mmCIF file of C-alpha atoms in Angstrom:
data_model
loop_
_atom_site.group_PDB
_atom_site.id
_atom_site.type_symbol
_atom_site.label_atom_id
_atom_site.label_comp_id
_atom_site.label_asym_id
_atom_site.label_seq_id
_atom_site.Cartn_x
_atom_site.Cartn_y
_atom_site.Cartn_z
ATOM 1 C CA MET A 1 -129.239 14.990 -21.871
ATOM 2 C CA LEU A 2 -128.944 15.063 -18.000
ATOM 3 C CA PRO A 3 -131.322 17.307 -15.864
ATOM 4 C CA ARG A 4 -129.388 20.650 -14.645
ATOM 5 C CA TYR A 5 -129.011 19.658 -11.001
ATOM 6 C CA LYS A 6 -127.507 16.397 -11.712
ATOM 7 C CA ARG A 7 -124.800 17.880 -13.914
ATOM 8 C CA LYS A 8 -123.875 20.289 -11.203
ATOM 9 C CA LYS A 9 -123.572 17.512 -8.678
ATOM 10 C CA ASP A 10 -121.398 15.548 -10.775
ATOM 11 C CA GLN A 11 -119.197 18.475 -11.505
ATOM 12 C CA ASN A 12 -118.901 19.096 -7.469
ATOM 13 C CA LYS A 13 -117.882 15.478 -7.335
ATOM 14 C CA ILE A 14 -115.140 15.866 -9.770
ATOM 15 C CA SER A 15 -113.877 19.240 -8.445
ATOM 16 C CA SER A 16 -113.790 17.425 -4.664
ATOM 17 C CA GLN A 17 -112.014 14.490 -6.437
ATOM 18 C CA LEU A 18 -109.532 16.872 -7.928
ATOM 19 C CA ILE A 19 -108.717 18.972 -4.786
ATOM 20 C CA PHE A 20 -108.324 15.536 -2.873
ATOM 21 C CA ILE A 21 -105.868 14.327 -5.563
ATOM 22 C CA VAL A 22 -103.949 17.592 -5.624
ATOM 23 C CA SER A 23 -103.893 17.525 -1.698
ATOM 24 C CA LEU A 24 -102.727 14.090 -1.505
ATOM 25 C CA ILE A 25 -99.811 14.776 -4.211
ATOM 26 C CA SER A 26 -98.810 17.797 -2.361
ATOM 27 C CA ILE A 27 -98.388 15.712 1.000
ATOM 28 C CA LEU A 28 -96.514 13.059 -0.270
ATOM 29 C CA LEU A 29 -94.137 15.535 -1.958
ATOM 30 C CA ILE A 30 -93.834 17.436 1.354
ATOM 31 C CA TYR A 31 -93.288 14.091 3.304
ATOM 32 C CA PHE A 32 -90.533 12.877 1.076
ATOM 33 C CA GLY A 33 -88.693 16.295 1.069
ATOM 34 C CA MET A 34 -88.837 16.219 4.681
ATOM 35 C CA LYS A 35 -87.681 12.265 4.806
ATOM 36 C CA GLN A 36 -84.770 13.435 2.667
ATOM 37 C CA ILE A 37 -83.485 16.356 5.117
ATOM 38 C CA PHE A 38 -84.386 14.914 8.585
ATOM 39 C CA PHE A 39 -84.013 11.022 7.866
ATOM 40 C CA ALA A 40 -80.901 11.101 5.616
ATOM 41 C CA ASP A 41 -77.921 9.361 6.180
ATOM 42 C CA SER A 42 -75.674 11.906 8.055
ATOM 43 C CA LYS A 43 -72.584 10.547 6.599
ATOM 44 C CA SER A 44 -73.918 11.534 3.004
ATOM 45 C CA LEU A 45 -74.492 15.006 3.791
ATOM 46 C CA ILE A 46 -72.172 17.951 3.596
ATOM 47 C CA HIS A 47 -72.508 20.733 6.059
ATOM 48 C CA PHE A 48 -71.454 23.621 4.169
ATOM 49 C CA LYS A 49 -71.728 26.922 6.327
ATOM 50 C CA GLY A 50 -71.420 30.133 5.340
ATOM 51 C CA GLU A 51 -69.719 32.142 2.246
ATOM 52 C CA SER A 52 -67.207 30.944 0.059
ATOM 53 C CA THR A 53 -63.898 30.206 1.350
ATOM 54 C CA CYS A 54 -60.618 29.418 0.083
ATOM 55 C CA PHE A 55 -57.531 27.388 1.570
ATOM 56 C CA ASN A 56 -54.314 28.121 0.771
ATOM 57 C CA VAL A 57 -51.623 25.320 0.763
ATOM 58 C CA PHE A 58 -47.747 26.174 0.734
ATOM 59 C CA GLY A 59 -45.590 23.417 0.703
ATOM 60 C CA PHE A 60 -42.624 21.571 -1.534
ATOM 61 C CA LYS A 61 -44.119 19.245 -4.024
ATOM 62 C CA GLN A 62 -42.287 16.115 -3.371
ATOM 63 C CA ASP A 63 -43.079 16.207 0.314
ATOM 64 C CA SER A 64 -45.449 13.494 0.965
ATOM 65 C CA GLU A 65 -47.584 15.598 3.412
ATOM 66 C CA TYR A 66 -48.137 17.961 0.614
ATOM 67 C CA GLN A 67 -49.264 15.119 -1.515
ATOM 68 C CA ARG A 68 -51.184 14.094 1.298
ATOM 69 C CA CYS A 69 -53.012 17.159 1.704
ATOM 70 C CA LYS A 70 -53.862 17.005 -2.187
ATOM 71 C CA CYS A 71 -55.230 13.479 -1.706
ATOM 72 C CA TRP A 72 -57.406 14.775 0.929
ATOM 73 C CA ILE A 73 -58.645 17.553 -1.071
ATOM 74 C CA GLU A 74 -59.310 15.048 -3.945
ATOM 75 C CA GLU A 75 -61.518 12.898 -1.357
ATOM 76 C CA ALA A 76 -63.362 15.879 0.193
ATOM 77 C CA TYR A 77 -64.601 16.707 -3.564
ATOM 78 C CA ARG A 78 -65.282 13.063 -4.307
ATOM 79 C CA GLN A 79 -67.465 12.976 -0.957
ATOM 80 C CA GLY A 80 -69.498 16.238 -2.190
ATOM 81 C CA ILE A 81 -67.786 19.474 -0.823
ATOM 82 C CA PRO A 82 -69.264 22.210 -3.321
ATOM 83 C CA GLU A 83 -66.355 23.144 -5.767
ATOM 84 C CA ASP A 84 -67.980 26.445 -6.369
ATOM 85 C CA LYS A 85 -67.900 27.253 -2.637
ATOM 86 C CA ILE A 86 -64.272 26.177 -1.701
ATOM 87 C CA THR A 87 -61.216 26.918 -3.283
ATOM 88 C CA PHE A 88 -58.180 25.174 -2.772
ATOM 89 C CA ARG A 89 -54.858 26.699 -3.771
ATOM 90 C CA PHE A 90 -51.355 25.064 -3.964
ATOM 91 C CA SER A 91 -48.041 26.698 -4.175
ATOM 92 C CA GLY A 92 -44.523 26.275 -3.387
ATOM 93 C CA PRO A 93 -41.150 25.466 -4.634
ATOM 94 C CA ALA A 94 -39.937 22.384 -5.965
ATOM 95 C CA ASN A 95 -37.552 21.246 -3.207
ATOM 96 C CA ARG A 96 -37.062 21.537 0.406
ATOM 97 C CA ARG A 97 -34.218 23.724 0.761
ATOM 98 C CA GLU A 98 -36.339 26.256 -1.267
ATOM 99 C CA PHE A 99 -39.173 25.834 1.078
ATOM 100 C CA ILE A 100 -37.446 26.245 4.319
ATOM 101 C CA LYS A 101 -36.016 29.795 2.691
ATOM 102 C CA ASP A 102 -39.576 30.804 1.614
ATOM 103 C CA LEU A 103 -40.775 29.534 5.052
ATOM 104 C CA GLN A 104 -38.956 32.179 6.952
ATOM 105 C CA THR A 105 -40.135 34.842 4.797
ATOM 106 C CA ILE A 106 -43.805 33.989 5.027
ATOM 107 C CA LYS A 107 -43.611 33.659 8.775
ATOM 108 C CA LYS A 108 -42.359 37.309 8.685
ATOM 109 C CA ILE A 109 -45.249 38.361 6.756
ATOM 110 C CA VAL A 110 -47.850 36.151 8.759
ATOM 111 C CA GLY A 111 -46.342 37.132 12.288
ATOM 112 C CA ASP A 112 -46.785 34.715 15.450
ATOM 113 C CA GLU A 113 -49.135 32.814 14.294
ATOM 114 C CA ALA A 114 -47.336 30.480 12.163
ATOM 115 C CA ARG A 115 -43.780 31.177 14.207
ATOM 116 C CA ASP A 116 -43.549 27.524 15.358
ATOM 117 C CA HIS A 117 -44.335 26.146 11.997
ATOM 118 C CA LYS A 118 -41.451 23.978 10.490
ATOM 119 C CA HIS A 119 -42.896 21.630 8.230
ATOM 120 C CA SER A 120 -44.459 21.368 4.980
ATOM 121 C CA PRO A 121 -47.224 22.235 4.113
ATOM 122 C CA LEU A 122 -48.187 25.399 5.732
ATOM 123 C CA ILE A 123 -51.962 26.332 5.545
ATOM 124 C CA PHE A 124 -53.901 29.354 5.482
ATOM 125 C CA GLU A 125 -57.764 30.064 5.148
ATOM 126 C CA GLY A 126 -58.704 33.263 3.181
ATOM 127 C CA CYS A 127 -59.209 34.268 -0.188
ATOM 128 C CA GLU A 128 -57.084 37.527 0.216
ATOM 129 C CA GLU A 129 -53.803 37.673 1.673
ATOM 130 C CA GLU A 130 -54.524 40.372 3.744
ATOM 131 C CA ASN A 131 -57.219 38.134 5.564
ATOM 132 C CA TYR A 132 -55.457 34.947 5.677
ATOM 133 C CA SER A 133 -55.671 32.841 8.886
ATOM 134 C CA TYR A 134 -53.289 30.417 9.850
ATOM 135 C CA VAL A 135 -54.722 26.913 9.852
ATOM 136 C CA GLY A 136 -51.198 24.653 10.573
ATOM 137 C CA GLY A 137 -50.370 21.727 8.713
ATOM 138 C CA VAL A 138 -52.161 18.723 7.185
ATOM 139 C CA ASN A 139 -53.513 17.348 10.734
ATOM 140 C CA GLU A 140 -55.262 20.614 11.440
ATOM 141 C CA PHE A 141 -56.683 21.032 8.106
ATOM 142 C CA LEU A 142 -57.918 17.661 8.035
ATOM 143 C CA THR A 143 -59.733 18.224 11.401
ATOM 144 C CA ILE A 144 -61.404 21.572 9.890
ATOM 145 C CA LEU A 145 -62.546 19.123 6.577
ATOM 146 C CA LYS A 146 -63.941 16.578 8.819
ATOM 147 C CA ASN A 147 -65.447 18.811 11.652
ATOM 148 C CA ARG A 148 -66.936 21.863 9.102
ATOM 149 C CA TYR A 149 -67.507 19.804 6.134
ATOM 150 C CA ASN A 150 -68.150 16.293 7.537
ATOM 151 C CA LEU A 151 -65.301 14.764 5.619
ATOM 152 C CA GLN A 152 -65.311 10.769 6.154
ATOM 153 C CA ASP A 153 -62.160 9.281 7.030
ATOM 154 C CA THR A 154 -60.669 6.899 4.129
ATOM 155 C CA GLN A 155 -57.577 4.999 4.117
ATOM 156 C CA ARG A 156 -56.943 6.119 0.488
ATOM 157 C CA CYS A 157 -54.872 9.066 1.851
ATOM 158 C CA TYR A 158 -52.469 7.876 4.424
#
């Protein structure tokens, strides 16, 4: 049996070693966490700001720009835009003639914002119709995706 003072000294040594190991693990976890935040490739980060939002895409289904818009949304999800925070809604008739007729009605409801819009698609931001904000067409929409959500350009959707 070890003398009493020797056991106490060994217990203190073990406690010190345990505290050192726990501290070291904590420092490593903090270091790697900070490294991930501050030194990660910015192209891989999605900068989501604010609450959930919706984009409403109105166009006719055979239109190439309408299809291009759908492609960019698929690409945005592929690049990591959070599906639970951003909703994309598509609507519109099957042909151009019906689209032009419906476009006139939409312009009357929306007012001056979309007054000069003539082509498919017509895009609004907002989850409730009374809160819709006019975005524009595909190019303006793409600018929002790139600036707000850090969407990276791809040749797939051109």
